[in-house]
Structure formats: C-alpha cells, structure tokens
C-alpha cells in the first residue's frame, strides 16, 4: 500500500514536471532585413500546411492569400446572416463570380479591412474558419503542436498590398481585437488575453512570441526574463486596434528634451514601422540634443546617409556591451520608476555600403500630421527587448534591452522537448 501511494506520488511529480499546466504556445519570429519586417510560420488547414505571415501588431485580423490552391478538409465559411458574422465587426455578404471554393462563395460573411499601403482602399475577403496549430511551450522549449479548430481569418484573392515580403502569404493580425491571433488562442483555451514579444534583429537567428503565458520565459543561459519586467498602462485609444503606451517625457543623457502636461501621450508600438518616428517639433529638439550631447563626448557628425539625418563615422565610436557608445535616450512613462532606457544597440543603425561605414541615429522625422500619433516606436527600437502585452489587465511589461540581463532574444532554445506533455 505504502509503495503504491509512493509510486502514485512519484508519477504525479514526474507528470507535473513535464505537463504544460496551461496551454501556452509559441512561434519563432524572423526578421526579413530587406523589408525590415518580421515574419512567422503558422500551421493552417487539414492536413496542416506551414505558411509564413507578416507580423502586424496593429492589424485586427489575419489575412491569407487564398488564390493559390487553398485545399483543406476542415475549412468552413460563415453564413452572412449568422450571429457569428454580425459579431465579427464590419462585414458584408460575399458575391463571387469565380470558381466556387475557399474564399469564393455567395452569401458568406466577408470581412472588411482598410489597407494603409493602398491609401485607405477597402479590401474585402471572405471569412473562413480552419484549424490552426502551434507548438505548446513550458517557457523553455517548444513541445508538441496544439490545435484550435475554429480559427477565423480573412481569405482574400486580390493582390496583397501589405505583404511585399518575399515568401509570405499574408499577415498575422496581433491587434487588440477579438479576431487577432493572440485573442483567438486565448479564448479557445479560456486563458488570459496576453502575449509576449521578443524580436531578434538577426535574419539568421529568430526571436519568439509566447501566447497565453505570464512566464517564465527562459533564454540561454537560463535567464527568466519575466523576472525583469516593468509595467506601464496599456492605453486604448478609439479607432485603433494597435498597442499604445503613455509617455510623459523624453530625455537624452538624462536631460529632458520634451515634456508634456497633457497626461500620458499615446505612443504606438509598431512592427510595421522599421524606425521610430517623432512628430517634427519633437524630432528637432531630440536631434539637436543628441548632437549636442555627442559633441560633448567628442563625437562629430558626418554627412548623413538616407533615410537618417544624424550619422557618425563608425571608427569614431567605441563599442560597449549594449552597442555603440552614444548618449542614452530615456522614454519616461507614467512616473520615474517606469523608464525605458534605450542604448546604442537600439538607437543606432550601422550602415556599411559603398565605402561608407557609419552609425546613424535610427529615429526619423514623422512630419506634422495632427491625426497621426506623435510618437510611433518602430521595430529596430523594440528588438532585443521583451514586451508583454497583457490586454486583459490593460498593461504592458517591458524589460529594456535584454543584453543588460545577459541574454538576447535569439537565445530561446528551439530544440523540441519530447518529454513535454500537452493536456
Ligand atoms: C454567385 O451568384 C452569381 C449570380 O447569381 C452567380 O453567377 C455565381 O456563379 C455565383 N457564384 C458561386 C461561387 O456560386
Ligand atoms: C545645443 O547647443 C547649442 C550651442 O551650444 C545651444 O544653443 C542649444 O540650445 C543646444 N540645444 C539643446 C537642445 O540642448
Ligand atoms: C536545449 O533544450 C534541449 C531540450 O530540452 C536540451 O536538451 C538542451 O540541453 C538545451 N540546450 C542548451 C544549450 O541548454
């Protein structure tokens, strides 16, 4: 009897060691350096097929190009008059004169989206439901695949304006809407709408996105980045499905160069904008202060290299463990305890071409459009930082540059753990 009880507890201990206690998923994310965008593989359809999609943090839903043989034994369209269709937001009833099949039927639910790349033209695609599979994870390794059977996306047959990235067949919507990839995964497994992004700047070594897990997030050598997060409110401006944090000031080398008295100024985090853009007036003050501060450290600007306006000869700048030695940039959020310090590896861009070897300040003048967010944080600035988007608790956790914590986003161990059980 005692032995039986002991072995029972032994098995319990072993299985809880490997069981993923809540289904958390992951996906590797790779930078396409030509397009300066990020792509990820998902498995869709039955039998599962891998497709590469563009990661779009601001997009409401996922778009897949169905014009090339979308074959699946598990897809469904959504009837136009159904309550599911009405719940999906702006929609209409499809009419298709082509060959009947996935993405071409009459009277099914068609989703609308506004494509900024095509100057706000509205493109329509039929909503489809199909199986989506991703690896589960315990925060250390990927495990077997888990599947949701009713993943909703838009199956479009037209040209793809957003997807100029070679090898992709659409874009993965990661927005705050209930149709985004993280929202549908969370809903399907009745867990928190939360996901975590760690983008790698290297085209050869992917970073990672975790879905549904508040942590741990282990990166080699055994660093749990969930222990290094600072939190700031997630703002929810109307008319946007993107992610906004609130800034109160910007400092260069500790000196305030921009300060607002309007509370938290909504600042968008974007994976579709390669470099942070600042509204003209802010950019001018920022650039001037950066040049002044670097001059004080004996750094002289050189002729700029487009699209950047402030560059230095690479030979003149010393290296540090967090990139080239240049003035630090602080983005101050709700108070002085929530400061994102940006070091050279995220502020500067190396340009090495045509006999030029320069480091350029990777921030751009975003113009003066009163309707555009005054500050949009771009991909180069968020790389090698961990970002936890906790939509349910309306907060964003950020780690700052993870090099400071002794790791990189490319250091996730993608070796499959065969022992990981998915229950
Ligand atoms: C949709 O309806 C139109 C007009 O009735 C018809 O010509 C077309 O073949 C139908 N398309 C499909 C895919 O059934
Ligand atoms: C930069 O330096 C110039 C010359 O010393 C000074 O006039 C200017 O106010 C400084 N600007 C900033 C933003 O610090
Ligand atoms: C990566 O994970 C695998 C599977 O868990 C493990 O066997 C291996 O030791 C890990 N690699 C490193 C460098 O820790």
Short mmCIF file of C-alpha atoms and ligand atoms in Angstrom, two decimals:
data_model
loop_
_atom_site.label_atom_id
_atom_site.label_comp_id
_atom_site.label_asym_id
_atom_site.label_seq_id
_atom_site.Cartn_x
_atom_site.Cartn_y
_atom_site.Cartn_z
CA UNK A 1 0.00 0.00 0.00
CA UNK A 2 2.68 2.45 1.09
CA UNK A 3 4.63 1.58 -2.03
CA UNK A 4 1.57 2.16 -4.19
CA UNK A 5 0.98 5.56 -2.65
CA UNK A 6 4.65 6.43 -3.03
CA UNK A 7 4.69 5.42 -6.68
CA UNK A 8 1.46 7.30 -7.26
CA UNK A 9 3.08 10.47 -5.93
CA UNK A 10 6.20 9.75 -7.91
CA UNK A 11 4.20 9.57 -11.15
CA UNK A 12 2.27 12.68 -10.16
CA UNK A 13 5.53 14.53 -9.53
CA UNK A 14 7.02 13.38 -12.84
CA UNK A 15 3.97 14.25 -14.87
CA UNK A 16 3.55 17.67 -13.29
CA UNK A 17 7.19 18.29 -14.10
CA UNK A 18 6.57 17.98 -17.82
CA UNK A 19 2.92 18.82 -18.21
CA UNK A 20 2.17 22.26 -19.57
CA UNK A 21 -0.19 23.31 -16.81
CA UNK A 22 -1.97 25.83 -19.02
CA UNK A 23 -1.71 25.65 -22.78
CA UNK A 24 0.84 28.27 -23.67
CA UNK A 25 2.04 28.45 -27.27
CA UNK A 26 4.97 29.90 -29.07
CA UNK A 27 6.09 30.79 -32.54
CA UNK A 28 9.55 31.78 -33.83
CA UNK A 29 9.78 35.23 -35.44
CA UNK A 30 12.40 36.06 -38.06
CA UNK A 31 13.45 39.44 -39.36
CA UNK A 32 13.39 39.98 -43.10
CA UNK A 33 16.18 42.53 -43.33
CA UNK A 34 15.38 43.61 -46.90
CA UNK A 35 11.81 44.53 -45.99
CA UNK A 36 12.68 45.46 -42.39
CA UNK A 37 9.65 43.50 -41.20
CA UNK A 38 9.09 40.33 -39.17
CA UNK A 39 7.65 37.03 -40.32
CA UNK A 40 6.37 33.95 -38.52
CA UNK A 41 5.32 30.43 -39.55
CA UNK A 42 1.91 29.06 -38.58
CA UNK A 43 0.32 25.74 -39.46
CA UNK A 44 -3.10 26.02 -41.03
CA UNK A 45 -5.59 23.60 -42.68
CA UNK A 46 -6.01 19.83 -42.57
CA UNK A 47 -3.57 18.26 -43.25
CA UNK A 48 -1.56 21.12 -41.70
CA UNK A 49 0.46 23.29 -44.05
CA UNK A 50 3.03 25.81 -42.99
CA UNK A 51 2.51 29.38 -44.15
CA UNK A 52 4.70 32.39 -43.41
CA UNK A 53 2.91 35.54 -42.39
CA UNK A 54 3.94 39.08 -41.69
CA UNK A 55 3.65 40.01 -38.02
CA UNK A 56 1.37 43.05 -37.76
CA UNK A 57 0.82 44.23 -34.18
CA UNK A 58 -1.83 46.73 -35.26
CA UNK A 59 -3.98 44.50 -37.50
CA UNK A 60 -7.47 43.44 -36.45
CA UNK A 61 -7.44 40.05 -38.12
CA UNK A 62 -5.32 37.68 -40.16
CA UNK A 63 -5.28 37.82 -43.94
CA UNK A 64 -4.34 34.81 -46.02
CA UNK A 65 -3.90 34.77 -49.77
CA UNK A 66 -6.25 32.02 -50.93
CA UNK A 67 -5.66 32.49 -54.63
CA UNK A 68 -3.23 29.57 -54.82
CA UNK A 69 -4.92 26.25 -54.07
CA UNK A 70 -6.30 26.58 -50.60
CA UNK A 71 -7.02 22.90 -50.01
CA UNK A 72 -8.23 21.74 -46.62
CA UNK A 73 -10.66 19.15 -45.37
CA UNK A 74 -11.57 21.23 -42.32
CA UNK A 75 -12.48 24.70 -43.52
CA UNK A 76 -15.90 26.34 -43.14
CA UNK A 77 -17.25 29.60 -44.39
CA UNK A 78 -19.54 31.65 -42.13
CA UNK A 79 -23.10 32.34 -43.34
CA UNK A 80 -23.69 36.00 -43.92
CA UNK A 81 -26.80 36.35 -41.78
CA UNK A 82 -25.41 34.40 -38.81
CA UNK A 83 -24.88 35.92 -35.39
CA UNK A 84 -21.22 34.90 -35.61
CA UNK A 85 -20.89 37.01 -38.74
CA UNK A 86 -22.54 40.01 -37.06
CA UNK A 87 -20.20 39.68 -34.12
CA UNK A 88 -17.12 39.99 -36.32
CA UNK A 89 -17.37 43.74 -36.92
CA UNK A 90 -17.61 45.48 -40.31
CA UNK A 91 -18.72 42.91 -42.83
CA UNK A 92 -20.87 42.33 -45.89
CA UNK A 93 -22.23 39.40 -47.88
CA UNK A 94 -19.89 37.92 -50.44
CA UNK A 95 -20.66 37.64 -54.12
CA UNK A 96 -18.18 35.67 -56.14
CA UNK A 97 -18.29 35.14 -59.87
CA UNK A 98 -15.19 32.96 -59.98
CA UNK A 99 -14.77 29.28 -59.41
CA UNK A 100 -16.58 28.22 -56.22
CA UNK A 101 -14.21 27.19 -53.42
CA UNK A 102 -12.49 28.53 -50.31
CA UNK A 103 -12.72 32.32 -50.48
CA UNK A 104 -15.23 32.25 -53.33
CA UNK A 105 -18.86 31.70 -52.46
CA UNK A 106 -22.09 33.67 -52.41
CA UNK A 107 -23.71 34.91 -49.23
CA UNK A 108 -20.94 34.19 -46.83
CA UNK A 109 -19.52 36.58 -44.33
CA UNK A 110 -16.90 38.93 -45.82
CA UNK A 111 -14.61 40.98 -43.58
CA UNK A 112 -13.52 44.49 -44.48
CA UNK A 113 -10.17 45.96 -43.85
CA UNK A 114 -8.56 49.22 -44.71
CA UNK A 115 -5.21 48.84 -46.29
CA UNK A 116 -2.98 51.77 -45.47
CA UNK A 117 -0.50 50.65 -48.13
CA UNK A 118 -3.17 51.16 -50.77
CA UNK A 119 -4.18 54.61 -49.50
CA UNK A 120 -7.16 53.52 -47.46
CA UNK A 121 -8.85 51.44 -50.11
CA UNK A 122 -11.16 48.91 -48.57
CA UNK A 123 -10.39 45.35 -49.47
CA UNK A 124 -12.78 42.54 -48.76
CA UNK A 125 -12.07 38.94 -48.02
CA UNK A 126 -14.32 36.04 -47.10
CA UNK A 127 -14.11 34.94 -43.50
CA UNK A 128 -13.06 31.32 -43.15
CA UNK A 129 -12.68 29.07 -40.13
CA UNK A 130 -10.00 26.43 -40.18
CA UNK A 131 -7.57 24.59 -37.91
CA UNK A 132 -4.54 26.45 -36.63
CA UNK A 133 -1.67 24.60 -34.95
CA UNK A 134 1.27 25.95 -32.99
CA UNK A 135 3.79 24.33 -30.64
CA UNK A 136 2.94 24.39 -26.94
CA UNK A 137 5.66 25.54 -24.57
CA UNK A 138 6.70 25.46 -20.95
CA UNK A 139 8.66 28.68 -21.43
CA UNK A 140 11.93 26.81 -22.04
CA UNK A 141 11.41 24.78 -25.21
CA UNK A 142 8.72 24.05 -27.77
CA UNK A 143 6.74 20.85 -27.32
CA UNK A 144 4.13 19.08 -29.47
CA UNK A 145 1.59 21.00 -31.52
CA UNK A 146 -1.71 22.15 -30.06
CA UNK A 147 -4.62 22.96 -32.37
CA UNK A 148 -7.60 25.28 -32.37
CA UNK A 149 -10.26 24.17 -34.81
CA UNK A 150 -12.21 27.34 -35.43
CA UNK A 151 -9.56 29.91 -36.16
CA UNK A 152 -11.18 32.77 -38.10
CA UNK A 153 -9.27 34.67 -40.77
CA UNK A 154 -9.91 36.51 -43.99
CA UNK A 155 -9.31 34.58 -47.17
CA UNK A 156 -8.51 37.11 -49.89
CA UNK A 157 -7.97 36.60 -53.56
CA UNK A 158 -6.77 40.00 -54.57
CA UNK A 159 -3.31 41.50 -54.57
CA UNK A 160 -1.68 41.86 -51.20
CA UNK A 161 -0.53 45.36 -50.59
CA UNK A 162 0.84 44.75 -47.16
CA UNK A 163 2.74 41.67 -47.93
CA UNK A 164 5.66 42.77 -50.06
CA UNK A 165 7.79 40.43 -48.04
CA UNK A 166 9.15 37.54 -50.07
CA UNK A 167 7.87 34.13 -49.09
CA UNK A 168 4.87 35.32 -47.07
CA UNK A 169 1.25 34.55 -47.94
CA UNK A 170 -0.46 37.14 -45.81
CA UNK A 171 -0.29 38.90 -42.50
CA UNK A 172 -0.98 37.76 -38.97
CA UNK A 173 -3.18 40.20 -37.05
CA UNK A 174 -1.94 40.70 -33.49
CA UNK A 175 -4.17 43.67 -32.56
CA UNK A 176 -6.35 44.24 -29.51
CA UNK A 177 -9.43 42.97 -31.38
CA UNK A 178 -11.06 39.65 -30.58
CA UNK A 179 -10.17 38.30 -34.03
CA UNK A 180 -6.42 38.65 -33.61
CA UNK A 181 -4.23 35.55 -33.33
CA UNK A 182 -3.45 36.04 -29.59
CA UNK A 183 -7.12 36.81 -28.82
CA UNK A 184 -8.41 33.69 -30.56
CA UNK A 185 -5.79 31.45 -28.94
CA UNK A 186 -6.63 32.84 -25.50
CA UNK A 187 -10.36 32.49 -26.00
CA UNK A 188 -10.07 28.96 -27.25
CA UNK A 189 -8.13 27.89 -24.16
CA UNK A 190 -10.01 30.13 -21.73
CA UNK A 191 -6.91 31.90 -20.61
CA UNK A 192 -5.79 35.49 -20.33
CA UNK A 193 -5.51 37.60 -23.49
CA UNK A 194 -1.79 38.11 -23.13
CA UNK A 195 1.21 37.60 -25.38
CA UNK A 196 4.89 38.35 -25.20
CA UNK A 197 7.21 39.50 -27.95
CA UNK A 198 10.99 39.19 -28.09
CA UNK A 199 12.18 40.23 -31.58
CA UNK A 200 15.65 39.40 -32.81
CA UNK A 201 17.42 41.78 -35.13
CA UNK A 202 19.25 38.91 -36.80
CA UNK A 203 17.82 37.39 -40.01
CA UNK A 204 19.50 34.06 -39.20
CA UNK A 205 18.54 33.63 -35.53
CA UNK A 206 14.85 34.01 -34.77
CA UNK A 207 13.25 35.66 -31.78
CA UNK A 208 10.00 34.37 -30.28
CA UNK A 209 6.39 35.17 -29.38
CA UNK A 210 4.75 33.43 -26.41
CA UNK A 211 0.96 33.26 -26.22
CA UNK A 212 -1.10 32.95 -23.05
CA UNK A 213 1.77 32.61 -20.59
CA UNK A 214 2.66 35.20 -17.94
CA UNK A 215 6.07 33.50 -17.66
CA UNK A 216 8.57 32.07 -17.16
CA UNK A 217 10.34 32.96 -20.39
CA UNK A 218 13.75 31.30 -20.34
CA UNK A 219 16.58 32.40 -22.61
CA UNK A 220 20.04 30.85 -22.62
CA UNK A 221 21.87 30.76 -20.29
CA UNK A 222 18.88 30.07 -18.01
CA UNK A 223 17.68 33.68 -17.75
CA UNK A 224 13.97 34.09 -16.98
CA UNK A 225 13.09 37.45 -18.50
CA UNK A 226 9.64 37.53 -16.84
CA UNK A 227 11.55 38.50 -13.69
CA UNK A 228 12.82 41.69 -15.29
CA UNK A 229 9.61 43.42 -16.31
CA UNK A 230 8.48 46.95 -15.51
CA UNK A 231 4.80 47.70 -16.13
CA UNK A 232 3.05 50.64 -17.71
CA UNK A 233 -0.64 51.11 -18.60
CA UNK A 234 -1.83 49.87 -21.99
CA UNK A 235 -3.79 52.75 -23.48
CA UNK A 236 -6.81 52.05 -25.67
CA UNK A 237 -7.39 54.99 -27.98
CA UNK A 238 -10.53 54.69 -30.04
CA UNK A 239 -10.28 53.82 -33.72
CA UNK A 240 -7.14 51.82 -33.28
CA UNK A 241 -6.55 48.18 -32.63
CA UNK A 242 -2.88 48.75 -32.01
CA UNK A 243 -0.88 48.91 -28.79
CA UNK A 244 -0.19 52.24 -27.17
CA UNK A 245 1.80 53.11 -24.08
CA UNK A 246 1.80 56.57 -22.49
CA UNK A 247 4.84 58.85 -22.41
CA UNK A 248 5.32 61.92 -20.24
CA UNK A 249 8.84 62.96 -21.25
CA UNK A 250 11.92 62.11 -23.28
CA UNK A 251 15.46 62.58 -22.02
CA UNK A 252 18.81 62.50 -23.79
CA UNK A 253 21.71 61.71 -21.47
CA UNK A 254 19.37 62.40 -18.56
CA UNK A 255 18.36 65.89 -19.80
CA UNK A 256 14.70 66.49 -20.56
CA UNK A 257 14.22 67.43 -24.22
CA UNK A 258 10.44 67.00 -24.38
CA UNK A 259 7.85 67.16 -21.65
CA UNK A 260 4.09 67.11 -21.82
CA UNK A 261 1.48 68.44 -19.43
CA UNK A 262 -1.29 66.51 -21.16
CA UNK A 263 -1.05 63.34 -19.11
CA UNK A 264 0.08 60.21 -20.88
CA UNK A 265 0.71 60.88 -24.56
CA UNK A 266 -0.36 57.81 -26.59
CA UNK A 267 2.69 56.26 -28.19
CA UNK A 268 2.19 53.46 -30.65
CA UNK A 269 4.34 50.34 -30.73
CA UNK A 270 4.57 49.12 -34.31
CA UNK A 271 6.16 46.15 -36.03
CA UNK A 272 5.34 47.64 -39.44
CA UNK A 273 7.40 50.82 -38.89
CA UNK A 274 11.10 49.97 -39.07
CA UNK A 275 12.38 53.05 -37.16
CA UNK A 276 10.77 55.21 -34.51
CA UNK A 277 9.17 58.37 -35.87
CA UNK A 278 8.69 61.54 -33.86
CA UNK A 279 6.44 64.47 -34.75
CA UNK A 280 8.60 67.21 -36.36
CA UNK A 281 8.86 69.57 -33.37
CA UNK A 282 9.81 66.72 -31.04
CA UNK A 283 12.25 65.30 -33.57
CA UNK A 284 14.05 68.66 -33.96
CA UNK A 285 14.56 69.10 -30.22
CA UNK A 286 15.58 65.46 -29.89
CA UNK A 287 18.07 65.51 -32.76
CA UNK A 288 19.62 68.78 -31.60
CA UNK A 289 20.07 67.49 -28.07
CA UNK A 290 21.54 64.22 -29.35
CA UNK A 291 24.08 66.08 -31.50
CA UNK A 292 24.94 68.41 -28.58
CA UNK A 293 25.40 65.56 -26.15
CA UNK A 294 27.53 63.55 -28.53
CA UNK A 295 29.62 66.66 -29.34
CA UNK A 296 30.30 66.94 -25.62
CA UNK A 297 31.74 63.41 -25.86
CA UNK A 298 33.91 64.49 -28.84
CA UNK A 299 31.77 62.83 -31.48
CA UNK A 300 31.48 64.76 -34.73
CA UNK A 301 28.61 64.17 -37.14
CA UNK A 302 29.44 63.19 -40.69
CA UNK A 303 27.46 63.52 -43.88
CA UNK A 304 24.17 61.72 -43.25
CA UNK A 305 23.12 58.54 -45.04
CA UNK A 306 19.46 58.42 -46.08
CA UNK A 307 16.88 57.99 -44.64
CA UNK A 308 18.72 59.08 -41.49
CA UNK A 309 19.77 62.62 -40.70
CA UNK A 310 22.38 62.16 -37.98
CA UNK A 311 25.36 59.89 -38.62
CA UNK A 312 28.86 59.37 -37.27
CA UNK A 313 31.89 57.58 -38.69
CA UNK A 314 31.85 54.11 -37.18
CA UNK A 315 35.58 54.37 -36.44
CA UNK A 316 34.95 57.26 -34.06
CA UNK A 317 32.55 55.38 -31.81
CA UNK A 318 33.60 52.91 -29.13
CA UNK A 319 31.74 49.65 -28.60
CA UNK A 320 30.01 48.73 -25.35
CA UNK A 321 28.15 45.53 -24.37
CA UNK A 322 24.91 47.37 -25.29
CA UNK A 323 26.05 48.69 -28.66
CA UNK A 324 27.92 51.81 -29.76
CA UNK A 325 28.75 54.33 -27.02
CA UNK A 326 26.32 57.19 -27.70
CA UNK A 327 24.06 59.33 -25.47
CA UNK A 328 21.30 57.32 -23.76
CA UNK A 329 17.67 58.00 -24.58
CA UNK A 330 15.04 57.66 -21.86
CA UNK A 331 11.35 57.32 -22.63
CA UNK A 332 9.63 58.18 -19.36
CA UNK A 333 6.18 56.66 -18.90
CA UNK A 334 3.74 57.22 -16.02
CA UNK A 335 6.47 58.10 -13.49
CA UNK A 336 10.21 57.97 -12.87
CA UNK A 337 10.04 54.27 -11.97
CA UNK A 338 8.77 53.37 -15.42
CA UNK A 339 11.57 54.47 -17.71
CA UNK A 340 12.64 52.68 -20.84
CA UNK A 341 16.34 53.41 -21.36
CA UNK A 342 17.45 52.99 -24.97
CA UNK A 343 21.13 52.23 -25.54
CA UNK A 344 23.21 52.36 -28.73
CA UNK A 345 22.22 48.89 -29.96
CA UNK A 346 18.61 50.09 -30.27
CA UNK A 347 19.15 53.76 -31.03
CA UNK A 348 21.80 53.42 -33.73
CA UNK A 349 21.82 51.71 -37.13
CA UNK A 350 25.04 50.51 -38.77
CA UNK A 351 25.35 51.50 -42.42
CA UNK A 352 28.05 49.64 -44.27
CA UNK A 353 27.94 50.15 -48.00
CA UNK A 354 29.65 51.94 -50.88
CA UNK A 355 32.77 52.75 -48.86
CA UNK A 356 30.70 54.22 -46.03
CA UNK A 357 30.92 52.77 -42.55
CA UNK A 358 28.70 54.79 -40.27
CA UNK A 359 26.45 54.61 -37.25
CA UNK A 360 23.26 56.61 -37.79
CA UNK A 361 20.61 57.66 -35.28
CA UNK A 362 17.69 55.34 -36.12
CA UNK A 363 14.89 57.83 -35.46
CA UNK A 364 13.03 59.67 -38.20
CA UNK A 365 11.10 62.91 -38.56
CA UNK A 366 7.48 61.76 -38.74
CA UNK A 367 6.12 65.04 -40.12
CA UNK A 368 3.28 67.07 -38.68
CA UNK A 369 0.07 65.14 -39.26
CA UNK A 370 -2.21 66.14 -36.37
CA UNK A 371 -4.12 62.86 -36.57
CA UNK A 372 -1.10 60.57 -36.52
CA UNK A 373 0.29 59.52 -33.13
CA UNK A 374 3.08 61.98 -32.19
CA UNK A 375 5.44 59.10 -31.48
CA UNK A 376 5.49 55.68 -33.15
CA UNK A 377 8.04 53.25 -31.78
CA UNK A 378 9.47 51.12 -34.58
CA UNK A 379 10.89 47.63 -34.92
CA UNK A 380 14.59 48.50 -34.58
CA UNK A 381 13.94 50.05 -31.17
CA UNK A 382 11.92 47.12 -29.77
CA UNK A 383 14.33 44.37 -30.88
CA UNK A 384 16.18 42.51 -28.11
CA UNK A 385 13.69 43.87 -25.59
CA UNK A 386 10.94 41.67 -24.13
CA UNK A 387 7.42 43.13 -24.40
CA UNK A 388 4.49 41.57 -22.59
CA UNK A 389 1.14 42.79 -23.92
CA UNK A 390 -1.36 42.00 -21.18
CA UNK A 391 -4.57 43.13 -22.81
CA UNK A 392 -6.82 41.74 -20.10
CA UNK A 393 -5.05 43.60 -17.29
CA UNK A 394 -4.52 46.61 -19.59
CA UNK A 395 -0.81 46.84 -19.05
CA UNK A 396 2.44 46.37 -20.92
CA UNK A 397 5.51 44.83 -19.31
CA UNK A 398 8.90 45.78 -20.74
CA UNK A 399 12.39 44.51 -19.91
CA UNK A 400 14.60 47.12 -21.51
CA UNK A 401 17.45 45.74 -23.61
CA UNK A 402 17.91 42.12 -22.59
CA UNK A 403 21.67 42.30 -23.25
CA UNK A 404 21.73 44.08 -19.87
CA UNK A 405 20.34 40.87 -18.34
CA UNK A 406 22.94 38.72 -20.08
CA UNK A 407 20.93 37.27 -22.98
CA UNK A 408 19.37 38.07 -26.37
CA UNK A 409 16.00 37.42 -27.99
CA UNK A 410 17.75 34.97 -30.35
CA UNK A 411 18.75 32.86 -27.33
CA UNK A 412 15.49 30.98 -26.90
CA UNK A 413 16.15 27.23 -27.08
CA UNK A 414 14.03 26.00 -30.01
CA UNK A 415 15.06 22.34 -29.54
CA UNK A 416 11.85 20.37 -29.13
CA UNK A 417 11.34 18.89 -25.70
CA UNK A 418 9.99 15.41 -26.45
CA UNK A 419 9.02 14.92 -22.83
CA UNK A 420 6.63 17.86 -22.79
CA UNK A 421 3.04 16.67 -22.47
CA UNK A 422 0.13 18.64 -23.76
CA UNK A 423 -3.07 18.06 -21.80
C1 LIG B 1 -22.93 33.68 -57.21
O1 LIG B 1 -24.09 34.21 -57.76
C2 LIG B 1 -23.93 34.66 -59.09
C3 LIG B 1 -25.22 35.38 -59.54
O2 LIG B 1 -26.34 34.65 -59.15
C4 LIG B 1 -23.57 33.50 -59.98
O3 LIG B 1 -23.38 33.92 -61.32
C5 LIG B 1 -22.28 32.90 -59.46
O4 LIG B 1 -21.92 31.73 -60.20
C6 LIG B 1 -22.42 32.51 -58.01
N1 LIG B 1 -21.08 32.14 -57.52
C7 LIG B 1 -20.84 30.99 -56.88
C8 LIG B 1 -19.42 30.78 -56.46
O5 LIG B 1 -21.69 30.13 -56.66
C1 LIG B 2 22.70 72.75 -28.37
O1 LIG B 2 23.88 73.53 -28.30
C2 LIG B 2 23.70 74.84 -28.78
C3 LIG B 2 25.07 75.51 -28.82
O2 LIG B 2 25.78 75.28 -27.64
C4 LIG B 2 22.70 75.57 -27.89
O3 LIG B 2 22.48 76.86 -28.36
C5 LIG B 2 21.39 74.80 -27.90
O4 LIG B 2 20.46 75.37 -27.01
C6 LIG B 2 21.59 73.35 -27.53
N1 LIG B 2 20.34 72.66 -27.75
C7 LIG B 2 19.86 71.69 -26.96
C8 LIG B 2 18.55 71.11 -27.32
O5 LIG B 2 20.47 71.33 -25.96
C1 LIG B 3 18.00 22.98 -25.25
O1 LIG B 3 16.88 22.19 -24.90
C2 LIG B 3 17.11 20.79 -25.01
C3 LIG B 3 15.76 20.08 -24.76
O2 LIG B 3 15.24 20.42 -23.51
C4 LIG B 3 18.18 20.39 -24.02
O3 LIG B 3 18.42 19.02 -24.11
C5 LIG B 3 19.45 21.18 -24.33
O4 LIG B 3 20.44 20.90 -23.35
C6 LIG B 3 19.16 22.68 -24.33
N1 LIG B 3 20.33 23.40 -24.83
C7 LIG B 3 21.07 24.17 -24.04
C8 LIG B 3 22.24 24.84 -24.70
O5 LIG B 3 20.79 24.35 -22.86
#
